Amino acid sequence: MALSSLSFLTNDSESKKPSKYLLWCRPTFAPEQGVLLVLFGSFLTGASLAQQWNQWTNLALLCVFFALQVEHPYVVQLKQRRTWKPRFLIWGGIYGISALSLAVVLWFHSPVLLPIYLLAIAALIADGVAVLHQKHKCITNELISFAAICLASPLAYGATTGNLSMEAFGMWILNTLFFSSAIYTIKLRKKRTQSLTPGIIYHGLSALIIVGLYELDCLSLITALSFAVVLIKFGIVNCVLEWYRQAKFQAIAIFETRFALVYTAIACISVLPAHLPPR
């Protein structure tokens, strides 16, 4: 950011201006802190399902964190594609190379992770296409983005155990359906999308999917019931709809975060054994 200066203070002000080199060295980070909550919540459920934490889990955590950081500079550069943004290109490259390197290491350890990588790449491509068509904030693209972030759950499980299971994919779907519900509640704050109908349909269909996953033994009863947290949240939002629409965004962020933390705690505890196995 350039500092305003008077003509007779030009030399002094220039010395205070950060150089382009220093600006390029400043890391970029995903501006939405909520996605970090989704990422770490999903990762913890996957690690809990694995019922252990080892060095591969640490590498997987670093991998998903770097992969998440790739999206922001990638989207910014696509939005402003007529001009090159060196800072975003540099840090996008650093994050991308770091995530790719860790992904390759994890792949050698757990070849079963390849489908997860392919899904993540497909989601990144879809995100780019949505940006080019100016539909980055459409519901479909946001659902794809949440599903991509929630891949942290089966990745944590696969990297830790060296294999994948139906329970791991069941947890991925559960996380995606839970965290994606925020799309429909947040949109209630906008005049164009204040209708409750899409949210009611989404939560109804999601509940049916969760029941199906339970019937297929992809989720335990308690894990499936953790989805009730989002149904309770949606019910509360309907009861205090005027407050929800008019409250400051900070209050809404706290409201959403509390329910996300409660869900994550229940989902994690539900897949842990009564006693952890001895090391």
PDB file of N, CA and C in Angstrom, residues 62-160:
ATOM      1  N   LEU A  62      -0.218 -31.177   6.695  1.00  0.00           N
ATOM      2  CA  LEU A  62       0.516 -30.141   5.962  1.00  0.00           C
ATOM      3  C   LEU A  62       0.077 -30.092   4.498  1.00  0.00           C
ATOM      4  N   CYS A  63      -0.137 -31.253   3.922  1.00  0.00           N
ATOM      5  CA  CYS A  63      -0.526 -31.337   2.509  1.00  0.00           C
ATOM      6  C   CYS A  63      -1.866 -30.648   2.267  1.00  0.00           C
ATOM      7  N   VAL A  64      -2.871 -30.927   3.095  1.00  0.00           N
ATOM      8  CA  VAL A  64      -4.188 -30.328   2.885  1.00  0.00           C
ATOM      9  C   VAL A  64      -4.156 -28.832   3.174  1.00  0.00           C
ATOM     10  N   PHE A  65      -3.305 -28.408   4.121  1.00  0.00           N
ATOM     11  CA  PHE A  65      -3.209 -26.975   4.411  1.00  0.00           C
ATOM     12  C   PHE A  65      -2.618 -26.223   3.220  1.00  0.00           C
ATOM     13  N   PHE A  66      -1.538 -26.745   2.656  1.00  0.00           N
ATOM     14  CA  PHE A  66      -0.933 -26.096   1.484  1.00  0.00           C
ATOM     15  C   PHE A  66      -1.883 -26.142   0.291  1.00  0.00           C
ATOM     16  N   ALA A  67      -2.585 -27.258   0.130  1.00  0.00           N
ATOM     17  CA  ALA A  67      -3.520 -27.377  -0.995  1.00  0.00           C
ATOM     18  C   ALA A  67      -4.633 -26.342  -0.880  1.00  0.00           C
ATOM     19  N   LEU A  68      -5.109 -26.098   0.340  1.00  0.00           N
ATOM     20  CA  LEU A  68      -6.146 -25.086   0.534  1.00  0.00           C
ATOM     21  C   LEU A  68      -5.642 -23.695   0.173  1.00  0.00           C
ATOM     22  N   GLN A  69      -4.381 -23.408   0.522  1.00  0.00           N
ATOM     23  CA  GLN A  69      -3.816 -22.081   0.264  1.00  0.00           C
ATOM     24  C   GLN A  69      -3.587 -21.829  -1.223  1.00  0.00           C
ATOM     25  N   VAL A  70      -3.570 -22.869  -2.032  1.00  0.00           N
ATOM     26  CA  VAL A  70      -3.386 -22.696  -3.480  1.00  0.00           C
ATOM     27  C   VAL A  70      -4.592 -21.991  -4.093  1.00  0.00           C
ATOM     28  N   GLU A  71      -5.779 -22.260  -3.562  1.00  0.00           N
ATOM     29  CA  GLU A  71      -7.009 -21.793  -4.199  1.00  0.00           C
ATOM     30  C   GLU A  71      -7.107 -20.277  -4.268  1.00  0.00           C
ATOM     31  N   HIS A  72      -6.706 -19.579  -3.217  1.00  0.00           N
ATOM     32  CA  HIS A  72      -6.874 -18.118  -3.188  1.00  0.00           C
ATOM     33  C   HIS A  72      -6.061 -17.404  -4.269  1.00  0.00           C
ATOM     34  N   PRO A  73      -4.735 -17.587  -4.344  1.00  0.00           N
ATOM     35  CA  PRO A  73      -3.987 -16.915  -5.421  1.00  0.00           C
ATOM     36  C   PRO A  73      -4.409 -17.391  -6.812  1.00  0.00           C
ATOM     37  N   TYR A  74      -4.806 -18.648  -6.912  1.00  0.00           N
ATOM     38  CA  TYR A  74      -5.278 -19.207  -8.185  1.00  0.00           C
ATOM     39  C   TYR A  74      -6.526 -18.468  -8.666  1.00  0.00           C
ATOM     40  N   VAL A  75      -7.476 -18.261  -7.760  1.00  0.00           N
ATOM     41  CA  VAL A  75      -8.720 -17.576  -8.113  1.00  0.00           C
ATOM     42  C   VAL A  75      -8.468 -16.102  -8.398  1.00  0.00           C
ATOM     43  N   VAL A  76      -7.641 -15.462  -7.573  1.00  0.00           N
ATOM     44  CA  VAL A  76      -7.355 -14.042  -7.786  1.00  0.00           C
ATOM     45  C   VAL A  76      -6.708 -13.813  -9.149  1.00  0.00           C
ATOM     46  N   GLN A  77      -5.750 -14.665  -9.511  1.00  0.00           N
ATOM     47  CA  GLN A  77      -5.076 -14.502 -10.797  1.00  0.00           C
ATOM     48  C   GLN A  77      -6.040 -14.747 -11.964  1.00  0.00           C
ATOM     49  N   LEU A  78      -6.951 -15.684 -11.803  1.00  0.00           N
ATOM     50  CA  LEU A  78      -7.937 -15.923 -12.855  1.00  0.00           C
ATOM     51  C   LEU A  78      -8.901 -14.747 -13.003  1.00  0.00           C
ATOM     52  N   LYS A  79      -9.289 -14.166 -11.864  1.00  0.00           N
ATOM     53  CA  LYS A  79     -10.205 -13.031 -11.914  1.00  0.00           C
ATOM     54  C   LYS A  79      -9.540 -11.825 -12.573  1.00  0.00           C
ATOM     55  N   GLN A  80      -8.251 -11.655 -12.332  1.00  0.00           N
ATOM     56  CA  GLN A  80      -7.517 -10.515 -12.884  1.00  0.00           C
ATOM     57  C   GLN A  80      -6.499 -11.005 -13.914  1.00  0.00           C
ATOM     58  N   ARG A  81      -6.964 -11.874 -14.796  1.00  0.00           N
ATOM     59  CA  ARG A  81      -6.063 -12.566 -15.722  1.00  0.00           C
ATOM     60  C   ARG A  81      -5.450 -11.644 -16.772  1.00  0.00           C
ATOM     61  N   ARG A  82      -5.975 -10.440 -16.933  1.00  0.00           N
ATOM     62  CA  ARG A  82      -5.404  -9.517 -17.907  1.00  0.00           C
ATOM     63  C   ARG A  82      -4.084  -8.926 -17.428  1.00  0.00           C
ATOM     64  N   THR A  83      -3.842  -8.999 -16.128  1.00  0.00           N
ATOM     65  CA  THR A  83      -2.577  -8.505 -15.568  1.00  0.00           C
ATOM     66  C   THR A  83      -1.970  -9.589 -14.694  1.00  0.00           C
ATOM     67  N   TRP A  84      -0.653  -9.718 -14.752  1.00  0.00           N
ATOM     68  CA  TRP A  84       0.039 -10.710 -13.931  1.00  0.00           C
ATOM     69  C   TRP A  84       0.191 -10.185 -12.513  1.00  0.00           C
ATOM     70  N   LYS A  85      -0.043 -11.052 -11.545  1.00  0.00           N
ATOM     71  CA  LYS A  85       0.108 -10.717 -10.131  1.00  0.00           C
ATOM     72  C   LYS A  85       1.260 -11.541  -9.565  1.00  0.00           C
ATOM     73  N   PRO A  86       2.492 -10.979  -9.597  1.00  0.00           N
ATOM     74  CA  PRO A  86       3.670 -11.762  -9.194  1.00  0.00           C
ATOM     75  C   PRO A  86       3.551 -12.377  -7.804  1.00  0.00           C
ATOM     76  N   ARG A  87       3.005 -11.608  -6.852  1.00  0.00           N
ATOM     77  CA  ARG A  87       2.913 -12.135  -5.485  1.00  0.00           C
ATOM     78  C   ARG A  87       2.035 -13.373  -5.435  1.00  0.00           C
ATOM     79  N   PHE A  88       0.905 -13.343  -6.131  1.00  0.00           N
ATOM     80  CA  PHE A  88       0.002 -14.493  -6.132  1.00  0.00           C
ATOM     81  C   PHE A  88       0.584 -15.655  -6.931  1.00  0.00           C
ATOM     82  N   LEU A  89       1.294 -15.346  -8.013  1.00  0.00           N
ATOM     83  CA  LEU A  89       1.927 -16.403  -8.792  1.00  0.00           C
ATOM     84  C   LEU A  89       3.034 -17.087  -7.988  1.00  0.00           C
ATOM     85  N   ILE A  90       3.828 -16.271  -7.282  1.00  0.00           N
ATOM     86  CA  ILE A  90       4.947 -16.819  -6.501  1.00  0.00           C
ATOM     87  C   ILE A  90       4.429 -17.720  -5.386  1.00  0.00           C
ATOM     88  N   TRP A  91       3.483 -17.180  -4.579  1.00  0.00           N
ATOM     89  CA  TRP A  91       3.013 -17.961  -3.431  1.00  0.00           C
ATOM     90  C   TRP A  91       2.094 -19.094  -3.848  1.00  0.00           C
ATOM     91  N   GLY A  92       1.338 -18.882  -4.926  1.00  0.00           N
ATOM     92  CA  GLY A  92       0.553 -19.994  -5.444  1.00  0.00           C
ATOM     93  C   GLY A  92       1.457 -21.130  -5.886  1.00  0.00           C
ATOM     94  N   GLY A  93       2.594 -20.779  -6.505  1.00  0.00           N
ATOM     95  CA  GLY A  93       3.558 -21.796  -6.914  1.00  0.00           C
ATOM     96  C   GLY A  93       4.200 -22.490  -5.734  1.00  0.00           C
ATOM     97  N   ILE A  94       4.552 -21.711  -4.704  1.00  0.00           N
ATOM     98  CA  ILE A  94       5.171 -22.301  -3.496  1.00  0.00           C
ATOM     99  C   ILE A  94       4.210 -23.274  -2.823  1.00  0.00           C
ATOM    100  N   TYR A  95       2.961 -22.824  -2.632  1.00  0.00           N
ATOM    101  CA  TYR A  95       1.975 -23.697  -1.999  1.00  0.00           C
ATOM    102  C   TYR A  95       1.690 -24.923  -2.869  1.00  0.00           C
ATOM    103  N   GLY A  96       1.584 -24.693  -4.179  1.00  0.00           N
ATOM    104  CA  GLY A  96       1.284 -25.794  -5.076  1.00  0.00           C
ATOM    105  C   GLY A  96       2.385 -26.840  -5.096  1.00  0.00           C
ATOM    106  N   ILE A  97       3.647 -26.391  -5.176  1.00  0.00           N
ATOM    107  CA  ILE A  97       4.777 -27.328  -5.189  1.00  0.00           C
ATOM    108  C   ILE A  97       4.861 -28.078  -3.862  1.00  0.00           C
ATOM    109  N   SER A  98       4.626 -27.359  -2.764  1.00  0.00           N
ATOM    110  CA  SER A  98       4.674 -27.998  -1.441  1.00  0.00           C
ATOM    111  C   SER A  98       3.593 -29.062  -1.316  1.00  0.00           C
ATOM    112  N   ALA A  99       2.359 -28.715  -1.729  1.00  0.00           N
ATOM    113  CA  ALA A  99       1.260 -29.673  -1.636  1.00  0.00           C
ATOM    114  C   ALA A  99       1.504 -30.876  -2.542  1.00  0.00           C
ATOM    115  N   LEU A 100       1.994 -30.603  -3.757  1.00  0.00           N
ATOM    116  CA  LEU A 100       2.246 -31.688  -4.710  1.00  0.00           C
ATOM    117  C   LEU A 100       3.353 -32.614  -4.206  1.00  0.00           C
ATOM    118  N   SER A 101       4.408 -32.043  -3.645  1.00  0.00           N
ATOM    119  CA  SER A 101       5.519 -32.858  -3.137  1.00  0.00           C
ATOM    120  C   SER A 101       5.053 -33.769  -2.011  1.00  0.00           C
ATOM    121  N   LEU A 102       4.294 -33.189  -1.075  1.00  0.00           N
ATOM    122  CA  LEU A 102       3.794 -33.993   0.038  1.00  0.00           C
ATOM    123  C   LEU A 102       2.805 -35.048  -0.462  1.00  0.00           C
ATOM    124  N   ALA A 103       1.988 -34.688  -1.476  1.00  0.00           N
ATOM    125  CA  ALA A 103       1.017 -35.635  -2.021  1.00  0.00           C
ATOM    126  C   ALA A 103       1.732 -36.836  -2.652  1.00  0.00           C
ATOM    127  N   VAL A 104       2.848 -36.573  -3.336  1.00  0.00           N
ATOM    128  CA  VAL A 104       3.605 -37.662  -3.958  1.00  0.00           C
ATOM    129  C   VAL A 104       4.195 -38.581  -2.894  1.00  0.00           C
ATOM    130  N   VAL A 105       4.746 -37.984  -1.837  1.00  0.00           N
ATOM    131  CA  VAL A 105       5.303 -38.783  -0.741  1.00  0.00           C
ATOM    132  C   VAL A 105       4.224 -39.656  -0.114  1.00  0.00           C
ATOM    133  N   LEU A 106       3.061 -39.057   0.138  1.00  0.00           N
ATOM    134  CA  LEU A 106       1.954 -39.811   0.732  1.00  0.00           C
ATOM    135  C   LEU A 106       1.445 -40.895  -0.219  1.00  0.00           C
ATOM    136  N   TRP A 107       1.486 -40.590  -1.515  1.00  0.00           N
ATOM    137  CA  TRP A 107       1.025 -41.559  -2.508  1.00  0.00           C
ATOM    138  C   TRP A 107       1.918 -42.801  -2.528  1.00  0.00           C
ATOM    139  N   PHE A 108       3.222 -42.604  -2.413  1.00  0.00           N
ATOM    140  CA  PHE A 108       4.133 -43.752  -2.351  1.00  0.00           C
ATOM    141  C   PHE A 108       3.854 -44.607  -1.114  1.00  0.00           C
ATOM    142  N   HIS A 109       3.472 -43.929  -0.035  1.00  0.00           N
ATOM    143  CA  HIS A 109       3.144 -44.668   1.194  1.00  0.00           C
ATOM    144  C   HIS A 109       1.780 -45.327   1.100  1.00  0.00           C
ATOM    145  N   SER A 110       0.803 -44.600   0.518  1.00  0.00           N
ATOM    146  CA  SER A 110      -0.572 -45.102   0.421  1.00  0.00           C
ATOM    147  C   SER A 110      -1.103 -44.879  -0.994  1.00  0.00           C
ATOM    148  N   PRO A 111      -0.873 -45.802  -1.911  1.00  0.00           N
ATOM    149  CA  PRO A 111      -1.351 -45.641  -3.296  1.00  0.00           C
ATOM    150  C   PRO A 111      -2.862 -45.460  -3.399  1.00  0.00           C
ATOM    151  N   VAL A 112      -3.595 -45.854  -2.355  1.00  0.00           N
ATOM    152  CA  VAL A 112      -5.063 -45.737  -2.386  1.00  0.00           C
ATOM    153  C   VAL A 112      -5.520 -44.285  -2.385  1.00  0.00           C
ATOM    154  N   LEU A 113      -4.604 -43.344  -2.153  1.00  0.00           N
ATOM    155  CA  LEU A 113      -4.970 -41.929  -2.106  1.00  0.00           C
ATOM    156  C   LEU A 113      -5.203 -41.328  -3.487  1.00  0.00           C
ATOM    157  N   LEU A 114      -4.853 -42.060  -4.553  1.00  0.00           N
ATOM    158  CA  LEU A 114      -4.967 -41.514  -5.906  1.00  0.00           C
ATOM    159  C   LEU A 114      -6.381 -41.022  -6.241  1.00  0.00           C
ATOM    160  N   PRO A 115      -7.448 -41.768  -5.923  1.00  0.00           N
ATOM    161  CA  PRO A 115      -8.797 -41.264  -6.230  1.00  0.00           C
ATOM    162  C   PRO A 115      -9.098 -39.925  -5.548  1.00  0.00           C
ATOM    163  N   ILE A 116      -8.574 -39.749  -4.333  1.00  0.00           N
ATOM    164  CA  ILE A 116      -8.790 -38.494  -3.613  1.00  0.00           C
ATOM    165  C   ILE A 116      -8.094 -37.348  -4.329  1.00  0.00           C
ATOM    166  N   TYR A 117      -6.882 -37.609  -4.803  1.00  0.00           N
ATOM    167  CA  TYR A 117      -6.151 -36.581  -5.554  1.00  0.00           C
ATOM    168  C   TYR A 117      -6.905 -36.197  -6.825  1.00  0.00           C
ATOM    169  N   LEU A 118      -7.432 -37.191  -7.532  1.00  0.00           N
ATOM    170  CA  LEU A 118      -8.152 -36.922  -8.771  1.00  0.00           C
ATOM    171  C   LEU A 118      -9.404 -36.092  -8.515  1.00  0.00           C
ATOM    172  N   LEU A 119     -10.102 -36.384  -7.433  1.00  0.00           N
ATOM    173  CA  LEU A 119     -11.288 -35.603  -7.076  1.00  0.00           C
ATOM    174  C   LEU A 119     -10.907 -34.166  -6.733  1.00  0.00           C
ATOM    175  N   ALA A 120      -9.800 -33.990  -6.018  1.00  0.00           N
ATOM    176  CA  ALA A 120      -9.354 -32.647  -5.651  1.00  0.00           C
ATOM    177  C   ALA A 120      -8.964 -31.840  -6.887  1.00  0.00           C
ATOM    178  N   ILE A 121      -8.262 -32.478  -7.823  1.00  0.00           N
ATOM    179  CA  ILE A 121      -7.866 -31.797  -9.060  1.00  0.00           C
ATOM    180  C   ILE A 121      -9.099 -31.414  -9.877  1.00  0.00           C
ATOM    181  N   ALA A 122     -10.068 -32.326  -9.951  1.00  0.00           N
ATOM    182  CA  ALA A 122     -11.305 -32.040 -10.685  1.00  0.00           C
ATOM    183  C   ALA A 122     -12.038 -30.849 -10.066  1.00  0.00           C
ATOM    184  N   ALA A 123     -12.058 -30.790  -8.738  1.00  0.00           N
ATOM    185  CA  ALA A 123     -12.718 -29.677  -8.055  1.00  0.00           C
ATOM    186  C   ALA A 123     -12.004 -28.362  -8.326  1.00  0.00           C
ATOM    187  N   LEU A 124     -10.663 -28.394  -8.375  1.00  0.00           N
ATOM    188  CA  LEU A 124      -9.897 -27.172  -8.652  1.00  0.00           C
ATOM    189  C   LEU A 124     -10.157 -26.678 -10.076  1.00  0.00           C
ATOM    190  N   ILE A 125     -10.243 -27.614 -11.011  1.00  0.00           N
ATOM    191  CA  ILE A 125     -10.545 -27.243 -12.395  1.00  0.00           C
ATOM    192  C   ILE A 125     -11.957 -26.655 -12.492  1.00  0.00           C
ATOM    193  N   ALA A 126     -12.910 -27.287 -11.812  1.00  0.00           N
ATOM    194  CA  ALA A 126     -14.292 -26.788 -11.820  1.00  0.00           C
ATOM    195  C   ALA A 126     -14.363 -25.395 -11.207  1.00  0.00           C
ATOM    196  N   ASP A 127     -13.576 -25.165 -10.177  1.00  0.00           N
ATOM    197  CA  ASP A 127     -13.533 -23.844  -9.545  1.00  0.00           C
ATOM    198  C   ASP A 127     -13.017 -22.803 -10.532  1.00  0.00           C
ATOM    199  N   GLY A 128     -11.977 -23.156 -11.276  1.00  0.00           N
ATOM    200  CA  GLY A 128     -11.426 -22.238 -12.260  1.00  0.00           C
ATOM    201  C   GLY A 128     -12.419 -21.925 -13.368  1.00  0.00           C
ATOM    202  N   VAL A 129     -13.125 -22.950 -13.836  1.00  0.00           N
ATOM    203  CA  VAL A 129     -14.139 -22.742 -14.879  1.00  0.00           C
ATOM    204  C   VAL A 129     -15.247 -21.826 -14.369  1.00  0.00           C
ATOM    205  N   ALA A 130     -15.654 -22.020 -13.110  1.00  0.00           N
ATOM    206  CA  ALA A 130     -16.696 -21.172 -12.522  1.00  0.00           C
ATOM    207  C   ALA A 130     -16.234 -19.721 -12.424  1.00  0.00           C
ATOM    208  N   VAL A 131     -14.962 -19.508 -12.094  1.00  0.00           N
ATOM    209  CA  VAL A 131     -14.424 -18.146 -12.024  1.00  0.00           C
ATOM    210  C   VAL A 131     -14.446 -17.501 -13.402  1.00  0.00           C
ATOM    211  N   LEU A 132     -14.029 -18.228 -14.415  1.00  0.00           N
ATOM    212  CA  LEU A 132     -14.001 -17.694 -15.775  1.00  0.00           C
ATOM    213  C   LEU A 132     -15.395 -17.335 -16.277  1.00  0.00           C
ATOM    214  N   HIS A 133     -16.404 -18.063 -15.801  1.00  0.00           N
ATOM    215  CA  HIS A 133     -17.783 -17.789 -16.210  1.00  0.00           C
ATOM    216  C   HIS A 133     -18.508 -16.910 -15.188  1.00  0.00           C
ATOM    217  N   GLN A 134     -17.751 -16.334 -14.252  1.00  0.00           N
ATOM    218  CA  GLN A 134     -18.296 -15.432 -13.232  1.00  0.00           C
ATOM    219  C   GLN A 134     -19.396 -16.099 -12.409  1.00  0.00           C
ATOM    220  N   LYS A 135     -19.187 -17.374 -12.078  1.00  0.00           N
ATOM    221  CA  LYS A 135     -20.135 -18.107 -11.248  1.00  0.00           C
ATOM    222  C   LYS A 135     -19.429 -18.721 -10.037  1.00  0.00           C
ATOM    223  N   HIS A 136     -18.411 -18.009  -9.560  1.00  0.00           N
ATOM    224  CA  HIS A 136     -17.617 -18.527  -8.455  1.00  0.00           C
ATOM    225  C   HIS A 136     -18.442 -18.694  -7.181  1.00  0.00           C
ATOM    226  N   LYS A 137     -19.459 -17.821  -6.989  1.00  0.00           N
ATOM    227  CA  LYS A 137     -20.260 -17.853  -5.769  1.00  0.00           C
ATOM    228  C   LYS A 137     -21.601 -18.550  -5.967  1.00  0.00           C
ATOM    229  N   CYS A 138     -21.781 -19.250  -7.075  1.00  0.00           N
ATOM    230  CA  CYS A 138     -23.040 -19.974  -7.274  1.00  0.00           C
ATOM    231  C   CYS A 138     -23.075 -21.191  -6.342  1.00  0.00           C
ATOM    232  N   ILE A 139     -24.283 -21.658  -6.056  1.00  0.00           N
ATOM    233  CA  ILE A 139     -24.450 -22.737  -5.088  1.00  0.00           C
ATOM    234  C   ILE A 139     -23.730 -24.006  -5.531  1.00  0.00           C
ATOM    235  N   THR A 140     -23.816 -24.327  -6.812  1.00  0.00           N
ATOM    236  CA  THR A 140     -23.170 -25.552  -7.312  1.00  0.00           C
ATOM    237  C   THR A 140     -21.668 -25.526  -7.069  1.00  0.00           C
ATOM    238  N   ASN A 141     -21.029 -24.410  -7.390  1.00  0.00           N
ATOM    239  CA  ASN A 141     -19.587 -24.320  -7.196  1.00  0.00           C
ATOM    240  C   ASN A 141     -19.216 -24.328  -5.715  1.00  0.00           C
ATOM    241  N   GLU A 142     -20.043 -23.706  -4.891  1.00  0.00           N
ATOM    242  CA  GLU A 142     -19.761 -23.713  -3.455  1.00  0.00           C
ATOM    243  C   GLU A 142     -19.899 -25.115  -2.880  1.00  0.00           C
ATOM    244  N   LEU A 143     -20.877 -25.878  -3.368  1.00  0.00           N
ATOM    245  CA  LEU A 143     -21.013 -27.268  -2.926  1.00  0.00           C
ATOM    246  C   LEU A 143     -19.793 -28.082  -3.324  1.00  0.00           C
ATOM    247  N   ILE A 144     -19.305 -27.869  -4.550  1.00  0.00           N
ATOM    248  CA  ILE A 144     -18.103 -28.566  -5.004  1.00  0.00           C
ATOM    249  C   ILE A 144     -16.905 -28.181  -4.144  1.00  0.00           C
ATOM    250  N   SER A 145     -16.809 -26.906  -3.796  1.00  0.00           N
ATOM    251  CA  SER A 145     -15.688 -26.435  -2.972  1.00  0.00           C
ATOM    252  C   SER A 145     -15.715 -27.065  -1.591  1.00  0.00           C
ATOM    253  N   PHE A 146     -16.894 -27.140  -0.974  1.00  0.00           N
ATOM    254  CA  PHE A 146     -16.998 -27.782   0.342  1.00  0.00           C
ATOM    255  C   PHE A 146     -16.651 -29.268   0.245  1.00  0.00           C
ATOM    256  N   ALA A 147     -17.119 -29.920  -0.805  1.00  0.00           N
ATOM    257  CA  ALA A 147     -16.801 -31.341  -0.974  1.00  0.00           C
ATOM    258  C   ALA A 147     -15.303 -31.547  -1.132  1.00  0.00           C
ATOM    259  N   ALA A 148     -14.642 -30.612  -1.845  1.00  0.00           N
ATOM    260  CA  ALA A 148     -13.195 -30.716  -2.035  1.00  0.00           C
ATOM    261  C   ALA A 148     -12.450 -30.532  -0.721  1.00  0.00           C
ATOM    262  N   ILE A 149     -12.860 -29.550   0.065  1.00  0.00           N
ATOM    263  CA  ILE A 149     -12.199 -29.309   1.354  1.00  0.00           C
ATOM    264  C   ILE A 149     -12.400 -30.498   2.289  1.00  0.00           C
ATOM    265  N   CYS A 150     -13.596 -31.075   2.266  1.00  0.00           N
ATOM    266  CA  CYS A 150     -13.900 -32.203   3.146  1.00  0.00           C
ATOM    267  C   CYS A 150     -13.187 -33.491   2.728  1.00  0.00           C
ATOM    268  N   LEU A 151     -12.523 -33.483   1.568  1.00  0.00           N
ATOM    269  CA  LEU A 151     -11.683 -34.627   1.201  1.00  0.00           C
ATOM    270  C   LEU A 151     -10.536 -34.813   2.185  1.00  0.00           C
ATOM    271  N   ALA A 152     -10.315 -33.797   3.026  1.00  0.00           N
ATOM    272  CA  ALA A 152      -9.299 -33.924   4.072  1.00  0.00           C
ATOM    273  C   ALA A 152      -9.594 -35.100   4.990  1.00  0.00           C
ATOM    274  N   SER A 153     -10.880 -35.450   5.110  1.00  0.00           N
ATOM    275  CA  SER A 153     -11.258 -36.554   6.000  1.00  0.00           C
ATOM    276  C   SER A 153     -10.762 -37.907   5.482  1.00  0.00           C
ATOM    277  N   PRO A 154     -11.126 -38.337   4.271  1.00  0.00           N
ATOM    278  CA  PRO A 154     -10.581 -39.618   3.788  1.00  0.00           C
ATOM    279  C   PRO A 154      -9.079 -39.568   3.550  1.00  0.00           C
ATOM    280  N   LEU A 155      -8.539 -38.372   3.261  1.00  0.00           N
ATOM    281  CA  LEU A 155      -7.088 -38.271   3.090  1.00  0.00           C
ATOM    282  C   LEU A 155      -6.376 -38.549   4.405  1.00  0.00           C
ATOM    283  N   ALA A 156      -6.884 -37.992   5.492  1.00  0.00           N
ATOM    284  CA  ALA A 156      -6.290 -38.244   6.810  1.00  0.00           C
ATOM    285  C   ALA A 156      -6.372 -39.723   7.163  1.00  0.00           C
ATOM    286  N   TYR A 157      -7.515 -40.335   6.873  1.00  0.00           N
ATOM    287  CA  TYR A 157      -7.690 -41.757   7.169  1.00  0.00           C
ATOM    288  C   TYR A 157      -6.780 -42.612   6.304  1.00  0.00           C
ATOM    289  N   GLY A 158      -6.755 -42.324   4.997  1.00  0.00           N
ATOM    290  CA  GLY A 158      -5.938 -43.123   4.090  1.00  0.00           C
ATOM    291  C   GLY A 158      -4.452 -42.986   4.347  1.00  0.00           C
ATOM    292  N   ALA A 159      -4.001 -41.761   4.627  1.00  0.00           N
ATOM    293  CA  ALA A 159      -2.582 -41.544   4.889  1.00  0.00           C
ATOM    294  C   ALA A 159      -2.158 -42.211   6.195  1.00  0.00           C
ATOM    295  N   THR A 160      -3.038 -42.205   7.181  1.00  0.00           N
ATOM    296  CA  THR A 160      -2.702 -42.756   8.494  1.00  0.00           C
ATOM    297  C   THR A 160      -2.707 -44.278   8.495  1.00  0.00           C
TER     298      THR A 160
END
